[in-house]
Short mmCIF file of C-alpha atoms in Angstrom, two decimals:
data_model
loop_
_atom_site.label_atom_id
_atom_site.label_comp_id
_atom_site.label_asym_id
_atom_site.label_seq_id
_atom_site.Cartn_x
_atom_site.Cartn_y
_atom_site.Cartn_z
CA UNK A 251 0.00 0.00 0.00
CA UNK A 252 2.79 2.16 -0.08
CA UNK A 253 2.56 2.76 3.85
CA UNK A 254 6.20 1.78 4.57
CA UNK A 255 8.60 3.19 2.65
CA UNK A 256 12.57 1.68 2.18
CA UNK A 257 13.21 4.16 4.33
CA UNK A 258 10.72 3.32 7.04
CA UNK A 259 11.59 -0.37 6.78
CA UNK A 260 15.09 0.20 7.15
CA UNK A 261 14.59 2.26 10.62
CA UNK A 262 12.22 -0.39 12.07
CA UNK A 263 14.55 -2.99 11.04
CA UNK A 264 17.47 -1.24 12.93
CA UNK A 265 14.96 -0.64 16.02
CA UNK A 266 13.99 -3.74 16.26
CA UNK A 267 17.67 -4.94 15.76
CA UNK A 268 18.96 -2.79 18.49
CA UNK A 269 16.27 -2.69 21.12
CA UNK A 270 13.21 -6.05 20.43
CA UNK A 271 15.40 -8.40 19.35
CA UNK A 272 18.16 -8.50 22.15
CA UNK A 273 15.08 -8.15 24.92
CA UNK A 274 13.43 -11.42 22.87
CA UNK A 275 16.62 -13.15 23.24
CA UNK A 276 17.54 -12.21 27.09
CA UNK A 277 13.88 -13.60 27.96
CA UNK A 278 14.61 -16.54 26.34
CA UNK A 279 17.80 -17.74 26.91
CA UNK A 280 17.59 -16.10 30.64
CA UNK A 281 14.78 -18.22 31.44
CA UNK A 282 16.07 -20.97 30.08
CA UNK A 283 19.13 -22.09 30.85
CA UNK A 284 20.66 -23.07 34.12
CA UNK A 285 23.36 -25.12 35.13
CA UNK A 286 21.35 -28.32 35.67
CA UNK A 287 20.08 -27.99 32.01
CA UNK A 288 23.26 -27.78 30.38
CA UNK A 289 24.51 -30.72 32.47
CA UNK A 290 21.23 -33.00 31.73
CA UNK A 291 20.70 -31.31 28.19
CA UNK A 292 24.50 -31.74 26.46
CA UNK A 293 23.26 -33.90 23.72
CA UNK A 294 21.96 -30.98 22.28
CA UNK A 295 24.29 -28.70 21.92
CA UNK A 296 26.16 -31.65 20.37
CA UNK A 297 23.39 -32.13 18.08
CA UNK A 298 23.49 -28.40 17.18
CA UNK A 299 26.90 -28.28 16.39
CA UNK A 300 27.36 -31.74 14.26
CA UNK A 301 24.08 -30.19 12.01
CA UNK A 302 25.50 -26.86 11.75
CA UNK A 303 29.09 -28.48 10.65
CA UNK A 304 27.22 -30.28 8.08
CA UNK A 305 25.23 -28.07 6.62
CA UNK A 306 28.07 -25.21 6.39
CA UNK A 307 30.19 -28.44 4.44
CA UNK A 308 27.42 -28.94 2.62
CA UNK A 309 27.37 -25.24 1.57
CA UNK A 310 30.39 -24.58 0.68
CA UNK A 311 30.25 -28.04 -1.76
CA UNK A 312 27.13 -26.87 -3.60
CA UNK A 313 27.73 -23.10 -3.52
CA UNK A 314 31.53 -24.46 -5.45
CA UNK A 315 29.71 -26.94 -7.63
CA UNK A 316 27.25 -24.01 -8.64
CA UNK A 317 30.27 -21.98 -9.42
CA UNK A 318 28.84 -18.88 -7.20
CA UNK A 319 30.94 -15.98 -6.40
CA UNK A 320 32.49 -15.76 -3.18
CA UNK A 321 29.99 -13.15 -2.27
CA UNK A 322 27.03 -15.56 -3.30
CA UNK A 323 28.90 -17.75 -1.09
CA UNK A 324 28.60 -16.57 1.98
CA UNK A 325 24.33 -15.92 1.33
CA UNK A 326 24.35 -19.80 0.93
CA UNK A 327 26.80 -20.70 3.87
CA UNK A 328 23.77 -18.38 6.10
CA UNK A 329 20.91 -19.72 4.63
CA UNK A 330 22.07 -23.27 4.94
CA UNK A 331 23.32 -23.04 8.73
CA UNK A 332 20.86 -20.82 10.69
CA UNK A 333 17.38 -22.51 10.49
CA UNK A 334 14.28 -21.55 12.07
CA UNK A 335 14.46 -22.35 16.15
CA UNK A 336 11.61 -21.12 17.66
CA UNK A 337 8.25 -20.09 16.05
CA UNK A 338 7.96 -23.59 13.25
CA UNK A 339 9.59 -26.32 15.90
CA UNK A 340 7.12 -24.93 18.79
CA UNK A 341 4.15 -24.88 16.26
CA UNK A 342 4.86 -28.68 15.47
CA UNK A 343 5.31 -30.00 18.66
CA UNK A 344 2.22 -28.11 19.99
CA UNK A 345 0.20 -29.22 17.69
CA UNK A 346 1.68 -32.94 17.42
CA UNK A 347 0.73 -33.28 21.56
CA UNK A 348 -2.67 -32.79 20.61
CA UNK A 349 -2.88 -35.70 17.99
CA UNK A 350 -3.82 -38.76 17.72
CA UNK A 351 -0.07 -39.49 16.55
CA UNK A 352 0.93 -37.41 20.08
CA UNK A 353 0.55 -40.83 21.95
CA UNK A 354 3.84 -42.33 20.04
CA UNK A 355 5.63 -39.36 21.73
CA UNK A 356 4.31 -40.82 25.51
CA UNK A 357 7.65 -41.52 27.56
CA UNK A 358 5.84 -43.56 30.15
CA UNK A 359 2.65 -44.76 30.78
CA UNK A 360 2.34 -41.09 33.15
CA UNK A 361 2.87 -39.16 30.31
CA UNK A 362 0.74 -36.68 29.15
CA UNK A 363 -0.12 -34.45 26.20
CA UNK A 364 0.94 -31.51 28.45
CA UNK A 365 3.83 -33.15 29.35
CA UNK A 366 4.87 -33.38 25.82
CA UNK A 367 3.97 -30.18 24.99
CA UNK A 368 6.33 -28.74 27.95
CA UNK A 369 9.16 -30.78 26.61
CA UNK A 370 8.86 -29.93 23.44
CA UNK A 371 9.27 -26.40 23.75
CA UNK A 372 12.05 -26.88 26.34
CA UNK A 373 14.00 -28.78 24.02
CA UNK A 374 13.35 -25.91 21.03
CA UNK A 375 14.23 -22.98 23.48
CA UNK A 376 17.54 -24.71 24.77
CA UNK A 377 18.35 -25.89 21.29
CA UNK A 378 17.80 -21.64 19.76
CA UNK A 379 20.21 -20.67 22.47
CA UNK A 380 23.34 -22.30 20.10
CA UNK A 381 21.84 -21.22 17.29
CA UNK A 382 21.13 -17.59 18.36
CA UNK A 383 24.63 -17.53 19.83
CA UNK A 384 26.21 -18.52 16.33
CA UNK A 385 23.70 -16.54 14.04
CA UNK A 386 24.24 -12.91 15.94
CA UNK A 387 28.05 -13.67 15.16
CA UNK A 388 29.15 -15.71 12.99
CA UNK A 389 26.16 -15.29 11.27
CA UNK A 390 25.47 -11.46 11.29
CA UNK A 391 28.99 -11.54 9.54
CA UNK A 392 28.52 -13.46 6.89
CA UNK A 393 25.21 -11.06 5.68
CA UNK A 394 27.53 -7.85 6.08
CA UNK A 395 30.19 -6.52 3.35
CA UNK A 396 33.92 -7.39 3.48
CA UNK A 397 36.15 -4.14 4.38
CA UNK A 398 37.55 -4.91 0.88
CA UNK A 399 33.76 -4.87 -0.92
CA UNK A 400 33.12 -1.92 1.24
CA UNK A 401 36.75 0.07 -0.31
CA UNK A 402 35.81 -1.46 -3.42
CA UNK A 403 32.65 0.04 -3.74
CA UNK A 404 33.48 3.28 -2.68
CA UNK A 405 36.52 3.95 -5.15
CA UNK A 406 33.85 2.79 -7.88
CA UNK A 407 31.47 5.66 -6.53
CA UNK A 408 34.45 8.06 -6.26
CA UNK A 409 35.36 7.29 -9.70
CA UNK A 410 32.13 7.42 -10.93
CA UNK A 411 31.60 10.80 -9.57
CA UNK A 412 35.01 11.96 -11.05
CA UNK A 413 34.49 10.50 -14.57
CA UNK A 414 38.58 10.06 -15.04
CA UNK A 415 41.69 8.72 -13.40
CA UNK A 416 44.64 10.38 -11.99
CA UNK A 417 46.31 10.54 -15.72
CA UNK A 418 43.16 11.45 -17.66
CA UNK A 419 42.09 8.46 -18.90
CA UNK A 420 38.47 7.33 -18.78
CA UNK A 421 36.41 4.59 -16.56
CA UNK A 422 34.46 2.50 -17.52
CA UNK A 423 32.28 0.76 -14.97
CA UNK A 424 30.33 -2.62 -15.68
CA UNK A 425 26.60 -3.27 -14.91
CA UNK A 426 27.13 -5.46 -11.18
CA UNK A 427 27.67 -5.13 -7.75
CA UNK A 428 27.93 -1.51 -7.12
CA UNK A 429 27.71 -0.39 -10.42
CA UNK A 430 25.84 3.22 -11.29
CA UNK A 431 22.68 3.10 -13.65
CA UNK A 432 22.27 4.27 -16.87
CA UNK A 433 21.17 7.73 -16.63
CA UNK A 434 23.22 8.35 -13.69
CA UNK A 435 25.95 7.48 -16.30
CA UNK A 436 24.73 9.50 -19.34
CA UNK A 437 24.43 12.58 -16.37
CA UNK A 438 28.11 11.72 -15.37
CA UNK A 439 29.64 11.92 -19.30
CA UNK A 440 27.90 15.05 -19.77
CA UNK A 441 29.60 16.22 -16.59
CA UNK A 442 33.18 14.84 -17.54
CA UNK A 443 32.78 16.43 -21.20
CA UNK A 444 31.87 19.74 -19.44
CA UNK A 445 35.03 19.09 -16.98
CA UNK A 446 37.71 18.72 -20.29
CA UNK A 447 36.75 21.33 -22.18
CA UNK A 448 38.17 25.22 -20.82
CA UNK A 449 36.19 28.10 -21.68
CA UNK A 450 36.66 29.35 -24.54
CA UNK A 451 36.32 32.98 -23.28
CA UNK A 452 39.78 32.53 -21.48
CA UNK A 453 42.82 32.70 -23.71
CA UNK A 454 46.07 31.56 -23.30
CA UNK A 455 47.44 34.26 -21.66
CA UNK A 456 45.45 33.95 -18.30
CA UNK A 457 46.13 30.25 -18.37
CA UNK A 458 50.06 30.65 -18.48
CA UNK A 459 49.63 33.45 -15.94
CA UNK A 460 48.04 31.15 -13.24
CA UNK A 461 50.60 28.41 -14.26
CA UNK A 462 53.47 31.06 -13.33
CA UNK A 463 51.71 32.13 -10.13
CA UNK A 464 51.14 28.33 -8.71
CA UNK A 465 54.72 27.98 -9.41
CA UNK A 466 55.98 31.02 -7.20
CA UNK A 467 53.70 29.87 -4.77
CA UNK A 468 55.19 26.69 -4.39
CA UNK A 469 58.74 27.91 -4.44
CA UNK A 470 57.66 29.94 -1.58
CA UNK A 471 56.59 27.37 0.73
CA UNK A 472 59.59 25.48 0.51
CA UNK A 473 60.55 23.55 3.65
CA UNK A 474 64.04 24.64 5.38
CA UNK A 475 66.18 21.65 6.66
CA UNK A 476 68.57 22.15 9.79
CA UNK A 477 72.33 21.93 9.23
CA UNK A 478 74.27 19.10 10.12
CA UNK A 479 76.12 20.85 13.13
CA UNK A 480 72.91 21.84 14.48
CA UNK A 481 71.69 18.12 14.92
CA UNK A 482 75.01 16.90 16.31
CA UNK A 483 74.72 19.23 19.06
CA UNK A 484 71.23 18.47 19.67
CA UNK A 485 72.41 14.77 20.46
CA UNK A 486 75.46 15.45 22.18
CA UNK A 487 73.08 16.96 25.40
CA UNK A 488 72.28 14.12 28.17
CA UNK A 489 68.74 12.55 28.38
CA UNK A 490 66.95 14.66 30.88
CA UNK A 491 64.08 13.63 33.36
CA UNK A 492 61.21 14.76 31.20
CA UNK A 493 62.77 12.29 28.33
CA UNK A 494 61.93 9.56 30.97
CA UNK A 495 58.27 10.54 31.20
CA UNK A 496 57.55 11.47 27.73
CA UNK A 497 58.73 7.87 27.41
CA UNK A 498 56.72 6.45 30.25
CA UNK A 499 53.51 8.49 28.62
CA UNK A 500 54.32 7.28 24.81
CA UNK A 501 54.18 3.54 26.82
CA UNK A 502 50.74 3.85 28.25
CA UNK A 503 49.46 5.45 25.30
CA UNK A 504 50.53 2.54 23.26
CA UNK A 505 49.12 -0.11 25.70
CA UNK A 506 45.76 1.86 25.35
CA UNK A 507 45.66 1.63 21.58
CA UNK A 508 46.50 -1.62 21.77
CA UNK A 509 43.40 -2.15 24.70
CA UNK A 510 41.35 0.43 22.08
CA UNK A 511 42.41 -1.61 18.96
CA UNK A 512 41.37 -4.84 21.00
CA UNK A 513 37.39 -3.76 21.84
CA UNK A 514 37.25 -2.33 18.79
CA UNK A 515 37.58 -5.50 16.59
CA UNK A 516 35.67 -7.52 19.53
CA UNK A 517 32.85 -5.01 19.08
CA UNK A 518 33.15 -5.55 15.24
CA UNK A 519 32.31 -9.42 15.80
CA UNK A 520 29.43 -8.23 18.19
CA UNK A 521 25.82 -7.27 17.61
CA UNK A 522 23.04 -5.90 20.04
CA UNK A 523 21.05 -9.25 20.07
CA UNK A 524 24.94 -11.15 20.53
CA UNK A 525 25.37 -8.57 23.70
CA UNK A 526 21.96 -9.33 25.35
CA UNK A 527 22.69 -13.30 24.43
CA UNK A 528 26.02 -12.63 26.90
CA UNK A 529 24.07 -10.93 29.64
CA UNK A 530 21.36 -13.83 29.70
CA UNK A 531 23.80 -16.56 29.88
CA UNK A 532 25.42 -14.53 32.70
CA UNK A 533 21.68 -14.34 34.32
CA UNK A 534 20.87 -17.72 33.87
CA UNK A 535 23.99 -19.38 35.13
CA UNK A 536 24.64 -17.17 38.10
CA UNK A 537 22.66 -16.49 41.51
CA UNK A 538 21.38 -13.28 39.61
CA UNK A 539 18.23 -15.46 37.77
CA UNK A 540 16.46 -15.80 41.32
CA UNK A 541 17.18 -12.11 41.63
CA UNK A 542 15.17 -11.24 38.28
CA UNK A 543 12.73 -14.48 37.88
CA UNK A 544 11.73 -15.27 41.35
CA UNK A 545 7.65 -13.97 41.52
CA UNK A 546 8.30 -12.31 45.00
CA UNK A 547 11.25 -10.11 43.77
CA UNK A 548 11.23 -6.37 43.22
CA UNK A 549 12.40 -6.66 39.59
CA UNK A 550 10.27 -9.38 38.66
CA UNK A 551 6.96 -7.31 37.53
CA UNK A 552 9.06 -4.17 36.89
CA UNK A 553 11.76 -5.29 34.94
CA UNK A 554 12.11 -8.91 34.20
CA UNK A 555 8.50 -8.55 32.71
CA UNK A 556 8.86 -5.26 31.01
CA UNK A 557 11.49 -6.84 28.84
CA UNK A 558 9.49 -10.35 27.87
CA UNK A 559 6.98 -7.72 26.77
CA UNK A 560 9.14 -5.31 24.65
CA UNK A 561 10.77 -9.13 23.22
CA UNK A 562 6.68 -10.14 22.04
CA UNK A 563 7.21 -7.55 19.26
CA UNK A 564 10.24 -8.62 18.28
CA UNK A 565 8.67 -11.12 15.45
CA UNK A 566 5.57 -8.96 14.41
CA UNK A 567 8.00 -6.61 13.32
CA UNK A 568 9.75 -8.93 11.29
CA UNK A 569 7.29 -9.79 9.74
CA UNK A 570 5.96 -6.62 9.26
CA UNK A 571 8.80 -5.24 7.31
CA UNK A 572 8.87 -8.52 5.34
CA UNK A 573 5.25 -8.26 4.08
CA UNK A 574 6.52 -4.81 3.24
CA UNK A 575 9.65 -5.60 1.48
CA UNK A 576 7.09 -8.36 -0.58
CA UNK A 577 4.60 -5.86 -1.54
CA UNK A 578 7.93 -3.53 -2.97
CA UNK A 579 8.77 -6.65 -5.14
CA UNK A 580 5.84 -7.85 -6.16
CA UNK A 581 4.99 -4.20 -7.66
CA UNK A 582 7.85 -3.63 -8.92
CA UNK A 583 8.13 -4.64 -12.87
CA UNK A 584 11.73 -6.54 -13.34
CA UNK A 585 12.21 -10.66 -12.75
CA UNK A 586 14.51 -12.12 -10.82
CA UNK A 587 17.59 -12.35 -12.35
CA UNK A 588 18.95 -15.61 -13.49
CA UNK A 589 22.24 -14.77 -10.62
CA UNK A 590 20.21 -14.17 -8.41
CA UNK A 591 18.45 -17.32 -8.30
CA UNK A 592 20.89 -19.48 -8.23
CA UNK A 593 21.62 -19.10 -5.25
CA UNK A 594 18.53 -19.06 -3.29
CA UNK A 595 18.57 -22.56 -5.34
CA UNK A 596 21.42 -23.72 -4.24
CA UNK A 597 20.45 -22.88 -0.28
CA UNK A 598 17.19 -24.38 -0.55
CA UNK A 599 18.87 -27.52 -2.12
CA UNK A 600 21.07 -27.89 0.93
CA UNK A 601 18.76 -27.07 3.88
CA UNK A 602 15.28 -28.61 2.49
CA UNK A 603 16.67 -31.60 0.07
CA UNK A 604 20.04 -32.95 1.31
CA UNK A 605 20.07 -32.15 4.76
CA UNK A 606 17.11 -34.67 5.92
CA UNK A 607 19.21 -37.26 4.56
CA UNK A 608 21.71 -36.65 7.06
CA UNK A 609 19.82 -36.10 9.90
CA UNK A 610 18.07 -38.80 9.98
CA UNK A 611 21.52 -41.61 9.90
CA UNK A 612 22.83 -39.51 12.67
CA UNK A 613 19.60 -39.42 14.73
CA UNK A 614 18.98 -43.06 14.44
CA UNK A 615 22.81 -43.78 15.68
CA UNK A 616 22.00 -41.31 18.68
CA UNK A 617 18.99 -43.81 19.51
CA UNK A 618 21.03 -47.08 18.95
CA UNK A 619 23.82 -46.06 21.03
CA UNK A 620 23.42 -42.98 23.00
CA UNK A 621 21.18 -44.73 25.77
CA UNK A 622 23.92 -45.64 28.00
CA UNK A 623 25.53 -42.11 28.34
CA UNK A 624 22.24 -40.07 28.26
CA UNK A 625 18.22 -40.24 28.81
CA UNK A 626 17.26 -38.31 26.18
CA UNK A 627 18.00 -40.85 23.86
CA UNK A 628 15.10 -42.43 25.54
CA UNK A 629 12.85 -39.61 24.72
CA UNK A 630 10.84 -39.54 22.13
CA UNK A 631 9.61 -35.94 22.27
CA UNK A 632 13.77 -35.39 22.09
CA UNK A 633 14.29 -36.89 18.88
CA UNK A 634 11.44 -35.98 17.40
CA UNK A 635 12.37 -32.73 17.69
CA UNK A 636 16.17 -33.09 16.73
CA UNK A 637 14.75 -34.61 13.51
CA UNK A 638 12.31 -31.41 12.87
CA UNK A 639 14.99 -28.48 13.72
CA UNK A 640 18.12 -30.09 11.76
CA UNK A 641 15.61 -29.58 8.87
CA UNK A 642 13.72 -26.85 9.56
CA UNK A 643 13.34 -23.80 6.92
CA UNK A 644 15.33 -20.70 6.85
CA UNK A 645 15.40 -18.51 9.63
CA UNK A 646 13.51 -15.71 9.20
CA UNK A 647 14.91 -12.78 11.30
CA UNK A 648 17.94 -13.37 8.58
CA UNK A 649 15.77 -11.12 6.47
CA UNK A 650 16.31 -8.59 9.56
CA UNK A 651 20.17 -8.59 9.27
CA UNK A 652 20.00 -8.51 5.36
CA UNK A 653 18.28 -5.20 5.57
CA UNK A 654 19.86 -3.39 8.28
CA UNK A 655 23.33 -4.35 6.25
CA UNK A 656 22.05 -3.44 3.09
CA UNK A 657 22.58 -6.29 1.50
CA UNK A 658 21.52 -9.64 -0.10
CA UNK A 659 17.78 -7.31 0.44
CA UNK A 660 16.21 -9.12 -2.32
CA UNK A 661 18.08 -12.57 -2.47
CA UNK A 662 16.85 -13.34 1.01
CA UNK A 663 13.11 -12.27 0.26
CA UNK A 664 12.89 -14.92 -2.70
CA UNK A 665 14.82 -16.89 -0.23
CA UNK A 666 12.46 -17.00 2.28
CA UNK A 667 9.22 -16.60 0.06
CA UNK A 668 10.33 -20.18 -2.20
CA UNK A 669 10.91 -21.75 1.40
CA UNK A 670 8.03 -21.12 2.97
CA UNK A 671 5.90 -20.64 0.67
CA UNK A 672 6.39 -23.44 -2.14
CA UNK A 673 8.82 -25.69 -0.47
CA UNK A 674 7.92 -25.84 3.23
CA UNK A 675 4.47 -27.68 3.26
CA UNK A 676 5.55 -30.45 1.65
CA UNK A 677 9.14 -30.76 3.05
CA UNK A 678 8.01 -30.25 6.72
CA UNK A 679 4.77 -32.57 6.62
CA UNK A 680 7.97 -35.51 5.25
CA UNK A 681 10.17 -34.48 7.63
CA UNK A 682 7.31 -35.03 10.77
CA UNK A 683 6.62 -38.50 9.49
CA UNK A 684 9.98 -38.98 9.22
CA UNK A 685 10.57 -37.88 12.79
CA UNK A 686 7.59 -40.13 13.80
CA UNK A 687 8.69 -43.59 12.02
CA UNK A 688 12.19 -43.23 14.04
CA UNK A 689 10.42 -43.11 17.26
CA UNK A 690 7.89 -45.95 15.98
CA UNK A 691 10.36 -48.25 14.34
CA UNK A 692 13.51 -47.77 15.92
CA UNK A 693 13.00 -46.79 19.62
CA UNK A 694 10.12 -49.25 19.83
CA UNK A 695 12.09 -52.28 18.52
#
């Protein structure tokens, strides 16, 4: 409808990067964890870590195969990795309690659907932690320019605006990544043709004149050097007390740049949601979660719930600015480019196609021979789930990073739109009964 603008997405993208996201993610992970879960829980982070190996192998394979550029690359290694961890796995499980096909997911004969429900989600939630840690770092820097693409692209803009290099000749500037448009380049030629040619109403004469004057200027300003005897008895006088603190001062100033230099590239590798992840897994494995989630603290109602709250509009907002971004493209009258394409195809391939294939060998080993070192293996709820988020879709709040960044914008939204749209019915409702027949086959036999 025209309501929000590039403009307008791109500022609620950045608030909600900065300020909903990171309170969604401390509520989460804060609640969460504890020390007792990460003891009785380590299978997942296991299982998190051998699927995201995987799938970043399996990346970089079909990404090479496809013969992508390195910048296509890194959109496939992102789309492959990060999955979606909270709102699809939930959905499934809560829905798959209710069902007749629930009671395969009993533990005991105690068990209930509520039961499952509860673990369910538990499982999800401690599973996103990983996943949030990795995709607000690792992640968040893959979807960002290089320094180099970022130099690049500005000495293409500089030239651009100049229209010549340093010894006259012209540019000429190819149709890609960073390139100008066509009328901005017919504008710049007219501009360069104006910038060659002198005015004709000045003759000779003046121009010789100015050439003379800019050449008594710069005899003018011409440094003076000291003699020889002046700097040997400059060095002949002893080192005197202030030479011992100027050198004491150049010492500490160096060990702050090098402190300066240090937080610097550490807050290069950081983002906002990355920070508030920290904090929470401070919270939650320290004294301080009583402090904040126990109902008869102060800072329970006025804090601790203040940011769950702000967190709820974290994903609205997502998907508020991607409805927006869709409406943009669908109006909009070009096709998506045969490039482009390829690889949204190639990270679709990887995270909907291949990647059930190897979940399901390693999930089935887990249940063979994980029993004697953990209870989960026991679980059916637990590998149900392990089955549905090693194949679950494309995380969607990658479309937030993508447009904060400023770029990959419109790779991501056909990204996400084939996934979910297109692909995701089919591949999900496989990957359920896939889940199901390992609990029904191979736990029960």
């Amino acid at each position: 409808m025209g309501i929000f603008t590039m403009d307008k997405q791109k500022w609620l993208s950045k608030t909600n990067l900065v300020f909903f996201t990171p309170c969604l993610l401390f509520s989460n992970i804060a609640s969460t964890i504890s020390i007792q879960k990460l003891c009785a829980y380590w299978p997942i982070p296991a299982f998190y870590l051998t699927f995201a190996f995987v799938s970043w192998l399996l990346a970089h394979v079909v990404s090479r195969m496809a013969g992508l550029s390195p910048q296509y690359r890194r959109f496939v290694l992102a789309c492959s990795v990060f999955g979606n961890t909270n709102s699809m796995p939930i959905a499934i499980i809560t829905s798959l309690a209710v069902s007749e096909a629930g009671q395969i997911l009993f533990w005991d004969a105690d068990d209930s659907q509520e039961f499952v429900a509860a673990r369910g989600i538990s499982y999800t939630l401690f599973y996103a932690i990983f996943g949030n840690l990795l995709r607000w770092s690792y992640g968040y820097g893959l979807l960002q320019k290089t320094e180099q693409e970022e130099q690049q692209e500005h000495d293409m803009h500089a030239r651009a605006e100049s229209g010549k290099l340093h010894d006259g000749t012209d540019i000429i500037i190819s149709k890609g990544y960073g390139s100008c448009s066509p009328i901005q380049d017919e504008q710049q030629d007219g501009r360069r043709q104006q910038g060659r040619m002198p005015d004709r109403r000045s003759s000779s004469l003046t121009l010789t004149a100015a050439t003379d004057q800019d050449g008594q200027e710069e005899d003018d300003v011409k440094p003076s050097y000291a003699t020889p005897e002046t700097t040997q008895l400059l060095a002949s006088f002893p080192t005197l007390p202030a030479d011992m603190d100027d050198s004491h001062k150049s010492t500490s100033h160096l060990i702050t740049d090098l402190i300066m230099q240090a937080g610097q590239r550490i807050h290069r590798f950081m983002s906002p949601p990355l920070y508030a992840a920290f904090l929470a897994l401070v919270v939650g494995l320290t004294p301080l979660k009583h402090l904040l989630y126990a109902k008869e603290s102060f800072l329970y109602p006025c804090l601790t719930k203040a940011i769950e709250n702000c967190g709820r509009a974290a994903v609205p907002l997502i998907l508020t600015t991607l409805g927006a971004q869709l409406y943009i493209i669908s109006t909009s009258q070009h096709s998506a480019a045969p490039a482009m394409m390829k690889p949204v195809i190639s990270a679709i391939l990887v995270r909907m196609v291949i990647m059930p294939f190897v979940v399901a060998p390693i999930t089935i080993a887990f249940v063979i021979y994980g029993a004697r070192i953990s209870l989960l293996a026991t679980d059916p709820v637990f590998i149900t789930m392990m089955v549905v988020l090693g194949c679950s879709p494309t995380a969607i709040n990658l479309v937030q990073i993508t447009q904060v960044n400023g770029v990959f914008e419109e790779e991501m939204l056909r990204m996400l739109f084939w996934t979910y749209g297109v692909v995701c019915i089919p591949v999900c409702t496989a990957v359920v009964f896939l889940g199901l027949t390992i609990v029904d086959k191979v736990m029960l036999y």
